[in-house]
Short mmCIF file of C-alpha atoms in Angstrom, two decimals:
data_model
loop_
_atom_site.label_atom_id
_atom_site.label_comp_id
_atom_site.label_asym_id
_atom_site.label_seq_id
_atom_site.Cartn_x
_atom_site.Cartn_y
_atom_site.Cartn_z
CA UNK A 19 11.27 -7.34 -21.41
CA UNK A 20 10.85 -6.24 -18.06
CA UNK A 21 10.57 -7.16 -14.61
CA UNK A 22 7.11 -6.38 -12.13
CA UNK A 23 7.49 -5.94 -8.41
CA UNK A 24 5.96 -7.30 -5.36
CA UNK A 25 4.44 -4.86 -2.85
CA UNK A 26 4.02 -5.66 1.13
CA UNK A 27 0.81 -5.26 2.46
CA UNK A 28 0.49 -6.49 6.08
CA UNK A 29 -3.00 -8.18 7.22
CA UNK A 30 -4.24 -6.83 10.20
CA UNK A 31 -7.94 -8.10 10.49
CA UNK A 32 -9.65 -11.52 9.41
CA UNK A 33 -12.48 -12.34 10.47
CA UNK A 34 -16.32 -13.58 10.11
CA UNK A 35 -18.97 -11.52 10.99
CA UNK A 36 -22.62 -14.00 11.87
CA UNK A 37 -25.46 -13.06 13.60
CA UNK A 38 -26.59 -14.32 17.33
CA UNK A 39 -30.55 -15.35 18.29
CA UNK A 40 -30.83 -11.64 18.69
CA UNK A 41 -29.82 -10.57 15.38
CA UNK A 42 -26.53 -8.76 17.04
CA UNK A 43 -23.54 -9.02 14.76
CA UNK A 44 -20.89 -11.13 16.09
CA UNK A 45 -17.45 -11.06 14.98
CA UNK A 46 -15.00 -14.17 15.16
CA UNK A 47 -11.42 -13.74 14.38
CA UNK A 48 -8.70 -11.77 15.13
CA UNK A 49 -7.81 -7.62 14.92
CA UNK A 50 -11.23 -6.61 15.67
CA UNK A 51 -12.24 -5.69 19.82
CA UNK A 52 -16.18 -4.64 19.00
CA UNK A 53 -18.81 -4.87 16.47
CA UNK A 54 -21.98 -3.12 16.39
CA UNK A 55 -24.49 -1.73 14.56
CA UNK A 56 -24.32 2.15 13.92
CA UNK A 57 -26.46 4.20 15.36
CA UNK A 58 -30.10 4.84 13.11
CA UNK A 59 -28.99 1.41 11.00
CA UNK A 60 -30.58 -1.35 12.32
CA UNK A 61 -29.44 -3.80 9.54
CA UNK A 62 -26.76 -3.52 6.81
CA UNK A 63 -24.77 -1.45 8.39
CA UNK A 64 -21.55 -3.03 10.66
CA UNK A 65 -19.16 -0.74 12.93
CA UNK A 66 -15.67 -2.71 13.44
CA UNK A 67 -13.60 -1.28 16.31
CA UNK A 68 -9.49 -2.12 15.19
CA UNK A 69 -8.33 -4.31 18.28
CA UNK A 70 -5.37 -2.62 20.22
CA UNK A 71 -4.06 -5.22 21.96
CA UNK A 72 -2.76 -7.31 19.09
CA UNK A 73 1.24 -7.30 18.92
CA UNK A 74 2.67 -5.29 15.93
CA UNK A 75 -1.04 -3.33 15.45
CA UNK A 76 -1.72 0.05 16.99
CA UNK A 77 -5.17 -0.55 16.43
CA UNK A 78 -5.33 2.01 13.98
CA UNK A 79 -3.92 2.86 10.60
CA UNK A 80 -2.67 6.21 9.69
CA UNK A 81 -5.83 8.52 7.79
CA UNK A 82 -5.87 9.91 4.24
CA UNK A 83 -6.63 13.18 3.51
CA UNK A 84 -10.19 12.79 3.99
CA UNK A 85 -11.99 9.78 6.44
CA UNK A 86 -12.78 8.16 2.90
CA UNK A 87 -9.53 8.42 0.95
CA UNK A 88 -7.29 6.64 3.18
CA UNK A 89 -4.83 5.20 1.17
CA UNK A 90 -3.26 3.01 3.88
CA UNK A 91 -5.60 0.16 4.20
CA UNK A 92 -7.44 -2.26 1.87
CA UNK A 93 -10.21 -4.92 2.87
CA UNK A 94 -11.53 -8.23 1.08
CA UNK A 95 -15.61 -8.85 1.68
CA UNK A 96 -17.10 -12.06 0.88
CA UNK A 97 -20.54 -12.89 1.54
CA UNK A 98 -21.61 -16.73 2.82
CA UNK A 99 -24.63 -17.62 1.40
CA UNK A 100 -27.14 -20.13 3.02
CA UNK A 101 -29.01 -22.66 1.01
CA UNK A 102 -28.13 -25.05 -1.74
CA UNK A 103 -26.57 -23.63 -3.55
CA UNK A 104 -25.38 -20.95 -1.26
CA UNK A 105 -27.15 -17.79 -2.93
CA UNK A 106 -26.39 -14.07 -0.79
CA UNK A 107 -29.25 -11.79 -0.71
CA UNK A 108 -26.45 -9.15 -0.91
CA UNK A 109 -26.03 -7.35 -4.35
CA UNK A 110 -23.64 -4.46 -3.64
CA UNK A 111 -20.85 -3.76 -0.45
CA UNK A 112 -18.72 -0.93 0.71
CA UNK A 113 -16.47 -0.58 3.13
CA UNK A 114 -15.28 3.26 4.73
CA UNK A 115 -12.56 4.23 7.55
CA UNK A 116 -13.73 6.19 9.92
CA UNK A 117 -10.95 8.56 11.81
CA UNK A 118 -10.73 8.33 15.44
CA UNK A 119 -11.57 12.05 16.80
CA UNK A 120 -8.68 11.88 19.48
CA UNK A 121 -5.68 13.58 17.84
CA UNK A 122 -3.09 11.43 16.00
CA UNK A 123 -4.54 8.37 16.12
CA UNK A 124 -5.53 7.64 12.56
CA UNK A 125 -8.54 5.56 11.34
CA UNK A 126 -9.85 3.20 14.40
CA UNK A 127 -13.25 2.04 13.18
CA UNK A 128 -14.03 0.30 9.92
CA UNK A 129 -17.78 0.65 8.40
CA UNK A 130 -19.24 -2.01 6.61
CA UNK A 131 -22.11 -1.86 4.27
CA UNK A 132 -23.93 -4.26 2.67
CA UNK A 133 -27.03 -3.73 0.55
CA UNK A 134 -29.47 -6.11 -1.29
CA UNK A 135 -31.81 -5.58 -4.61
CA UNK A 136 -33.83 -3.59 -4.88
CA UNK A 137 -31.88 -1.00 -3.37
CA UNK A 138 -32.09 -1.44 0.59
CA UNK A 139 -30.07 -1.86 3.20
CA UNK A 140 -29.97 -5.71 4.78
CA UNK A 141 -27.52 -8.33 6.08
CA UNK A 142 -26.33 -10.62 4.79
CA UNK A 143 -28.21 -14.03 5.59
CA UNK A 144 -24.99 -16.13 6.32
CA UNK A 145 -22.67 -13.30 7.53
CA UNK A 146 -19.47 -12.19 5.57
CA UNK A 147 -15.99 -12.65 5.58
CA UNK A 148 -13.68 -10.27 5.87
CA UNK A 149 -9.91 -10.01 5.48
CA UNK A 150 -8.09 -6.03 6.42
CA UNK A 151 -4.39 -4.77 5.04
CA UNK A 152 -2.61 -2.13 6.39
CA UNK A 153 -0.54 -1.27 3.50
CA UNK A 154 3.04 -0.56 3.60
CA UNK B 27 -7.34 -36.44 11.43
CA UNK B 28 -6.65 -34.83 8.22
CA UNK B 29 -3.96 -32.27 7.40
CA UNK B 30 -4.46 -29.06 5.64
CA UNK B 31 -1.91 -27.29 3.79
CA UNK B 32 -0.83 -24.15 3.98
CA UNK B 33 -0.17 -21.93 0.39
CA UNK B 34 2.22 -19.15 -0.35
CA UNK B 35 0.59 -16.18 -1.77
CA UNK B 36 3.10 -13.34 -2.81
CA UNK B 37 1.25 -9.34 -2.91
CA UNK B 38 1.75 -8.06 -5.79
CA UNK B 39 0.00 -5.14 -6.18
CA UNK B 40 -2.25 -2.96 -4.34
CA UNK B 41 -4.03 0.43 -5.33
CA UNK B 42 -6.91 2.97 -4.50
CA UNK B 43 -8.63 3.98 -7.86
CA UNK B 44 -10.06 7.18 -7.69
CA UNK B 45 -11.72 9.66 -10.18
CA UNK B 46 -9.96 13.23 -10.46
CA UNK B 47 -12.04 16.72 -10.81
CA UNK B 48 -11.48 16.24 -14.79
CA UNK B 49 -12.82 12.93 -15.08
CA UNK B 50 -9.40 11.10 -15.11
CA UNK B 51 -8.88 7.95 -13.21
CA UNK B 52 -5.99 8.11 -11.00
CA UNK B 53 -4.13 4.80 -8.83
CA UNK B 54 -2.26 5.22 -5.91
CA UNK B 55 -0.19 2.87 -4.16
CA UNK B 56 2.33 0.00 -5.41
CA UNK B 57 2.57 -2.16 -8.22
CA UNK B 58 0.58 -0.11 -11.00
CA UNK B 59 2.17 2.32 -13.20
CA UNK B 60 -0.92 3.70 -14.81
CA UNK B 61 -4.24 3.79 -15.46
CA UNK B 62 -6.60 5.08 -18.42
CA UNK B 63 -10.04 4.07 -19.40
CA UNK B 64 -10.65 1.08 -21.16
CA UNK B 65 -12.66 2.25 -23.63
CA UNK B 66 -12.93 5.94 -23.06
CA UNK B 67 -16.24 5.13 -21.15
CA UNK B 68 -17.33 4.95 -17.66
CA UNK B 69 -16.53 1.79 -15.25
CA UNK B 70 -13.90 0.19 -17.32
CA UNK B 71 -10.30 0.88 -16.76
CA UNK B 72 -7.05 -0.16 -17.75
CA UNK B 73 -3.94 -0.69 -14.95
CA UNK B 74 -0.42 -1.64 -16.18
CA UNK B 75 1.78 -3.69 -13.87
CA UNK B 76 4.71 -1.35 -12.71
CA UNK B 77 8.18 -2.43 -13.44
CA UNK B 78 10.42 -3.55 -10.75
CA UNK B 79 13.89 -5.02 -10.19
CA UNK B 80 14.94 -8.07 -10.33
CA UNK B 81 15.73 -8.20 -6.54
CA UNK B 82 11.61 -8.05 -6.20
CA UNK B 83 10.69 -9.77 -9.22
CA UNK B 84 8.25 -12.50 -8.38
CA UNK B 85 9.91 -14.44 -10.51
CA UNK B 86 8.06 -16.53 -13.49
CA UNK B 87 10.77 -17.44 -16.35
CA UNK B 88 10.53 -18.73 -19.62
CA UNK B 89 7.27 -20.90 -20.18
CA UNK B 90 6.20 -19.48 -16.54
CA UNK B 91 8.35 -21.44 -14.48
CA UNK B 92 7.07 -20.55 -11.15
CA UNK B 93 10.08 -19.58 -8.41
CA UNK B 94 12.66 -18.61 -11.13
CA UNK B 95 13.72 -14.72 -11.06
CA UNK B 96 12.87 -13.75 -14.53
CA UNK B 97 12.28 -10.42 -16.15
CA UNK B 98 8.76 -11.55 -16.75
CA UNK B 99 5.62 -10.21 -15.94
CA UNK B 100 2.54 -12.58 -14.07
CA UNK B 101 1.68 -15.76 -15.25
CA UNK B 102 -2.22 -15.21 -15.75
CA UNK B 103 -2.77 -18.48 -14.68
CA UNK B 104 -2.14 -17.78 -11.19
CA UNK B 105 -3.05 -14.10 -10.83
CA UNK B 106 -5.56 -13.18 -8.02
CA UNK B 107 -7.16 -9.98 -7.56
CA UNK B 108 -9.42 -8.63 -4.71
CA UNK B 109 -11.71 -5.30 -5.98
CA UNK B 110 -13.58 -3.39 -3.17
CA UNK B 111 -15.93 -0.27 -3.18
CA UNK B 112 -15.32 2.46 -0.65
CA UNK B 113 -18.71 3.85 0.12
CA UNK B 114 -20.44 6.90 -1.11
CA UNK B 115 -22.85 9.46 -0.20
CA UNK B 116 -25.86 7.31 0.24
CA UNK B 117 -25.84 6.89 4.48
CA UNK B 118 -23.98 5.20 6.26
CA UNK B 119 -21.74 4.92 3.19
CA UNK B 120 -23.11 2.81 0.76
CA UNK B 121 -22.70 1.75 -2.92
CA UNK B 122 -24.64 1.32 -5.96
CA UNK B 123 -21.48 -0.69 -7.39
CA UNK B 124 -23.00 -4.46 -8.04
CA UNK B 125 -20.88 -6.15 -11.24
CA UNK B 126 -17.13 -5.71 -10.27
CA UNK B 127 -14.89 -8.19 -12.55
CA UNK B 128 -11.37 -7.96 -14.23
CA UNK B 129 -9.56 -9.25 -16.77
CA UNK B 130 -6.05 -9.99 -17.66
CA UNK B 131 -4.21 -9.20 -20.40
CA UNK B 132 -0.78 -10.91 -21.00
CA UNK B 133 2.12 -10.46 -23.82
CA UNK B 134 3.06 -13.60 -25.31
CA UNK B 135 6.46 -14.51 -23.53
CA UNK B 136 6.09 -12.06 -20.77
CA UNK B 137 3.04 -12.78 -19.46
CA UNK B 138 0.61 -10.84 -17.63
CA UNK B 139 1.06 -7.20 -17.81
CA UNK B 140 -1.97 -5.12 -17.32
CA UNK B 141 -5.97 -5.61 -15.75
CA UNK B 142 -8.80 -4.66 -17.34
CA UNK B 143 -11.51 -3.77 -14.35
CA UNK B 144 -15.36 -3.46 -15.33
CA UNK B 145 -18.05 -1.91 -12.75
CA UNK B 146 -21.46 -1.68 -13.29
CA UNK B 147 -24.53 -0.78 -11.68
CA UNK B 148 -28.14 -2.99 -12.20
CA UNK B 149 -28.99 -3.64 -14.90
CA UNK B 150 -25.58 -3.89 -16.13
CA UNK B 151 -24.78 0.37 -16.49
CA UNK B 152 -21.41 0.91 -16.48
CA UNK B 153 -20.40 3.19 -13.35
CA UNK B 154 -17.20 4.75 -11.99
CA UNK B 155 -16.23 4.00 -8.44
CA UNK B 156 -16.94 7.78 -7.78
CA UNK B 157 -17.71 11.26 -9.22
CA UNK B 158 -15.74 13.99 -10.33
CA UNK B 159 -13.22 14.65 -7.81
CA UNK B 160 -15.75 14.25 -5.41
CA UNK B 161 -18.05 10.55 -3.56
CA UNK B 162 -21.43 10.15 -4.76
CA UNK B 163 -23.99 7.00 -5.16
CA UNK B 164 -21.29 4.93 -6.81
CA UNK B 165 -18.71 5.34 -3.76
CA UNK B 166 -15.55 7.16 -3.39
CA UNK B 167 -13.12 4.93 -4.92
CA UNK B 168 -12.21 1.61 -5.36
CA UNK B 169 -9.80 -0.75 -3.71
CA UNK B 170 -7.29 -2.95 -6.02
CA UNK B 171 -4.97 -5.85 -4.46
CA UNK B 172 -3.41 -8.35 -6.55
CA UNK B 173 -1.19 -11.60 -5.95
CA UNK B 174 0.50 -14.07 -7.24
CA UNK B 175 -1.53 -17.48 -6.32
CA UNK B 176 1.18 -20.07 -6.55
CA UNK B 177 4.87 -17.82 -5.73
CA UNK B 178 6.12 -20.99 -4.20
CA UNK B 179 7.46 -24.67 -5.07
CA UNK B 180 4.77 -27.06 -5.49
CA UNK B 181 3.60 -27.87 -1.67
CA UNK B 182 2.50 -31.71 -3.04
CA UNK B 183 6.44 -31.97 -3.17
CA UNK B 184 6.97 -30.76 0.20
CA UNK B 185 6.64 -33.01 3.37
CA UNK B 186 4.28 -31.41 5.94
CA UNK B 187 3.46 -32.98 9.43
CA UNK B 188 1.93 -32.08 12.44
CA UNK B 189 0.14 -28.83 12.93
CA UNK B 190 -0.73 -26.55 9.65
CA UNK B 191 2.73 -24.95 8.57
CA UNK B 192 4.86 -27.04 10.47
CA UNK B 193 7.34 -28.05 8.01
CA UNK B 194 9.32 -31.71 8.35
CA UNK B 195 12.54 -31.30 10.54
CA UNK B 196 15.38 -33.07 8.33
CA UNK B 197 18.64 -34.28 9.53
CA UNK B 198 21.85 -34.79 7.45
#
């Protein structure tokens, strides 16, 4: 019989991500300083900026061996849905780390992606929830 | 005003699965030992619990007494598991991945030692998290964390007031 171990892993980012009258992504919660929509994507697509100023987070974790391998870091997406019942339009979501380009910093910027059916890209009606791990 | 508790959730295991150049799925990270395909097929993959020490152990005894340290493995009951995609090559970085769902599977009197994770594409395909050794459509891997959803006494027998996790001061 054997035993199983526990691992740390160290939340660094929760949050909720809604929309304002403007259709700008908002983001309420903690670990993230800036939200926005990448460049050429105007919907499904969300740029979080890691917050610096939090105690105990560098506002960055360390980068894998390529921007999309990082094995440091782990997120948790859930979409809110609107309605009754409270049905997403969102069928499929992905999440990337994008690499700072200053030297040694290490992935500053987390990409969001959220897609509906048939295959396009859209957001979510109700926003998303989202929790980050650096892992240790 | 009503009080809302707060819940101890131990991490149990976390893990990046990835697809080498010869088609083999690989896990990094802690808490997982191995992995092989399910059924020899794509999207459906097999992760065994790694073994730890007892100093770690998250502790579920005999009959899955919670809080007792116990060469055990999970009690299903309370697993939890979070599965993400890591985009692919379809800009900005999306996925194709739509089903993602796991499975436990436990050995009577040790409990839960390895998950079973299914992905799929619509209509229900079976799909990898990524290509050979390299992103595409699907994504570039897929994220794995795991807890233990109850790794602490029952909080109905603690006595909680004021403000969310302040615990009841007791005097002797």
């Amino acid at each position: 019989m054997t035993d199983y171990a526990v691992t740390p892993f160290q939340p660094i980012v929760q949050g909720v991500v809604t929309f304002d009258a403007f259709d700008n992504p908002v983001f309420t919660g903690e670990g993230v300083s800036e939200i926005a929509r990448p460049a050429g994507f105007p919907v499904g697509a969300f740029l979080l900026t890691l917050d610096e100023g939090l105690p105990g987070n560098a506002g960055a974790v360390p980068p894998g061996l390529s921007p999309i391998n990082d094995p440091n870091v782990r997120t948790m997406i859930t979409m809110r849905g609107a309605g009754v019942p409270p049905i997403s339009n969102i069928t499929a979501t992905a999440v990337l780390y994008l690499v700072s380009p200053a030297v040694g910093v290490g992935a500053d910027q987390i990409l969001v992606v959220t897609r509906t059916n048939p295959p396009a890209p859209a957001d979510p009606v109700a926003g998303f929830e989202m929790i980050v791990w650096r892992v240790l | 005003m009503a009080d809302y508790a707060s819940v101890p959730v131990q991490p149990i295991a976390q893990g990046l699965l990835t697809i080498d150049a010869a088609g083999n799925p690989q896990i990094t990270g802690r808490g997982f030992s191995s992995v092989v395909r399910g059924s020899g097929l794509v999207g459906d993959f097999v992760l065994t619990m790694d073994e730890g020490t007892g100093a770690a152990d998250v502790g579920s005894g005999d009959g899955f007494t919670i809080g007792v340290i116990g060469p055990n493995g999970l009690d299903p009951r309370f697993v939890r598991i979070g599965l993400t995609v890591r985009g692919g090559t379809v800009p900005p970085g999306n996925t194709d991945i739509t089903d993602r769902s796991a499975a436990i599977t436990s050995v009577p009197g040790e409990g839960a030692t390895q998950l079973r994770v299914a992905l799929a594409v619509d209509p229900a395909t079976p799909a990898d998290p990524m290509g050979f050794g390299v992103p595409n459509a699907h994504g570039s891997g897929l994220e794995i964390m795991v807890w233990n959803g109850n790794a602490g006494p029952d909080n109905a027998q603690a006595t909680i007031v004021g403000p969310l996790f302040q615990g009841a001061m007791q005097f002797p």
